[in-house]
Coordinates of C-alpha atoms in Angstrom, one line a residue:
M138 CA -66.3 -86.1 -1.5
G139 CA -65.6 -86.8 2.1
V140 CA -65.6 -85.2 5.5
E141 CA -62.8 -85.6 8.0
P142 CA -61.7 -83.9 11.2
V143 CA -58.9 -81.4 10.9
V144 CA -56.1 -82.5 13.3
R145 CA -54.2 -79.8 15.2
F146 CA -50.5 -79.5 14.5
Q147 CA -48.6 -81.6 17.1
S148 CA -45.0 -80.6 17.9
A149 CA -42.2 -83.3 18.1
E150 CA -42.1 -82.6 21.9
E151 CA -45.9 -83.4 22.2
R152 CA -45.5 -86.5 20.2
A153 CA -42.5 -87.6 22.3
K154 CA -44.7 -87.2 25.4
G155 CA -47.2 -89.5 23.8
L156 CA -50.0 -86.9 23.8
P157 CA -52.8 -88.0 21.5
P158 CA -53.6 -85.8 18.5
Q159 CA -56.5 -83.3 19.0
Q160 CA -59.0 -81.9 16.6
E161 CA -58.5 -78.3 15.6
T162 CA -61.1 -75.8 17.0
D163 CA -62.2 -72.6 15.4
K164 CA -60.5 -69.6 16.9
E165 CA -63.7 -67.5 17.0
S166 CA -66.5 -69.9 17.8
G167 CA -64.6 -72.7 19.6
L168 CA -66.4 -75.3 17.4
L169 CA -64.6 -78.3 16.0
V170 CA -63.2 -77.9 12.4
W171 CA -64.0 -80.3 9.7
S172 CA -62.5 -80.7 6.2
V173 CA -64.8 -81.3 3.3
L174 CA -63.1 -82.6 0.1
A175 CA -65.2 -81.5 -2.9
I176 CA -64.8 -81.5 -6.7
D177 CA -65.7 -78.3 -8.6
Q178 CA -67.1 -79.7 -11.9
A179 CA -67.0 -76.1 -13.4
A180 CA -63.3 -75.7 -12.8
E181 CA -61.4 -74.6 -16.0
R182 CA -58.3 -76.7 -15.1
K183 CA -58.1 -80.2 -13.6
A184 CA -55.5 -79.0 -11.1
D185 CA -58.1 -76.6 -9.7
A186 CA -61.0 -79.1 -9.6
V187 CA -60.4 -80.6 -6.2
V188 CA -60.9 -78.2 -3.3
T189 CA -61.0 -78.4 0.4
V190 CA -63.6 -76.4 2.4
K191 CA -63.3 -76.1 6.2
I192 CA -66.5 -76.0 8.2
A193 CA -66.7 -75.2 12.0
A194 CA -69.5 -77.3 13.5
P195 CA -70.1 -79.1 16.8
H196 CA -70.7 -82.4 15.0
Q197 CA -69.3 -83.9 11.8
P198 CA -71.3 -82.5 8.8
V199 CA -73.0 -85.2 6.7
P200 CA -72.9 -85.0 2.9
P201 CA -76.2 -85.3 1.1
E202 CA -77.3 -88.5 -0.6
A203 CA -75.8 -89.2 -4.1
I204 CA -77.9 -88.6 -7.2
P205 CA -79.4 -92.1 -8.0
G206 CA -77.2 -94.0 -10.3
T207 CA -74.1 -91.8 -9.8
D208 CA -71.5 -91.0 -7.1
V209 CA -72.3 -87.3 -7.5
R210 CA -73.4 -85.5 -4.3
P211 CA -74.1 -81.9 -5.3
V212 CA -73.9 -79.5 -2.3
V213 CA -74.3 -75.8 -1.6
F214 CA -71.8 -74.4 0.9
E215 CA -73.5 -71.9 3.1
G216 CA -71.7 -68.7 4.3
L217 CA -68.7 -69.5 2.0
T218 CA -65.7 -67.2 2.4
V219 CA -62.5 -67.2 0.4
T220 CA -59.3 -66.0 1.9
P221 CA -56.4 -65.5 -0.5
W222 CA -52.8 -66.1 0.6
I223 CA -49.4 -66.3 -1.0
D224 CA -47.8 -69.7 -1.4
D225 CA -44.1 -68.7 -1.5
K226 CA -42.6 -72.2 -0.9
A227 CA -41.2 -72.2 -4.4
C228 CA -39.6 -68.7 -4.0
R229 CA -35.8 -68.8 -3.8
G230 CA -33.8 -65.8 -2.9
A231 CA -30.5 -64.9 -4.6
H232 CA -27.5 -66.9 -3.3
G233 CA -23.9 -66.6 -4.4
G234 CA -24.5 -64.7 -7.6
E235 CA -27.7 -66.5 -8.5
R236 CA -30.7 -64.5 -9.7
H237 CA -33.7 -64.3 -7.5
R238 CA -36.3 -66.9 -8.6
C239 CA -39.8 -66.5 -7.4
R240 CA -42.4 -69.0 -8.4
A241 CA -44.8 -67.9 -5.7
K242 CA -48.4 -68.4 -6.5
L243 CA -51.7 -67.3 -5.1
G244 CA -53.6 -69.8 -2.9
Y245 CA -57.0 -69.8 -1.4
S246 CA -58.4 -70.9 1.9
L247 CA -62.1 -71.8 1.7
R248 CA -64.4 -71.8 4.8
A249 CA -68.1 -72.3 5.1
S250 CA -70.7 -72.2 7.9
G251 CA -72.4 -75.4 6.6
M252 CA -73.4 -77.4 3.6
T253 CA -76.8 -78.5 2.3
S254 CA -78.1 -80.5 -0.6
V255 CA -78.6 -78.6 -3.9
I256 CA -81.8 -80.6 -4.3
A257 CA -83.3 -79.6 -1.0
K258 CA -82.3 -76.0 -1.7
S259 CA -84.1 -76.2 -5.1
A260 CA -87.2 -77.7 -3.6
K261 CA -87.5 -74.9 -1.0
A262 CA -87.3 -72.3 -3.7
A263 CA -90.1 -73.9 -5.7

């Protein structure tokens, strides 16, 4: 798991001018957007196990400490929202007598307001 800044798309014209890349900001809050790479250990397929969750925050979120003796850092994503979208990059229209081939699939965008340690969450409940 890791946390990195989400870099705003930079056009070829902006790159040619030598403008430095800028971090993306949330459209609603204006806060910086961070990308958290996480592994869903309950995923049914390996292809679905690695997920990216975006968090809008003024400072880089810090993952909790690892469980002693492991690399596992269990977290709870607060305010998690899931936005479905259609990934139609593999969809090809009919050309010159070919049949339409659509291999579009459903994708998901994950956003959260923050992340906390599972252990801290459990201790508060007890």
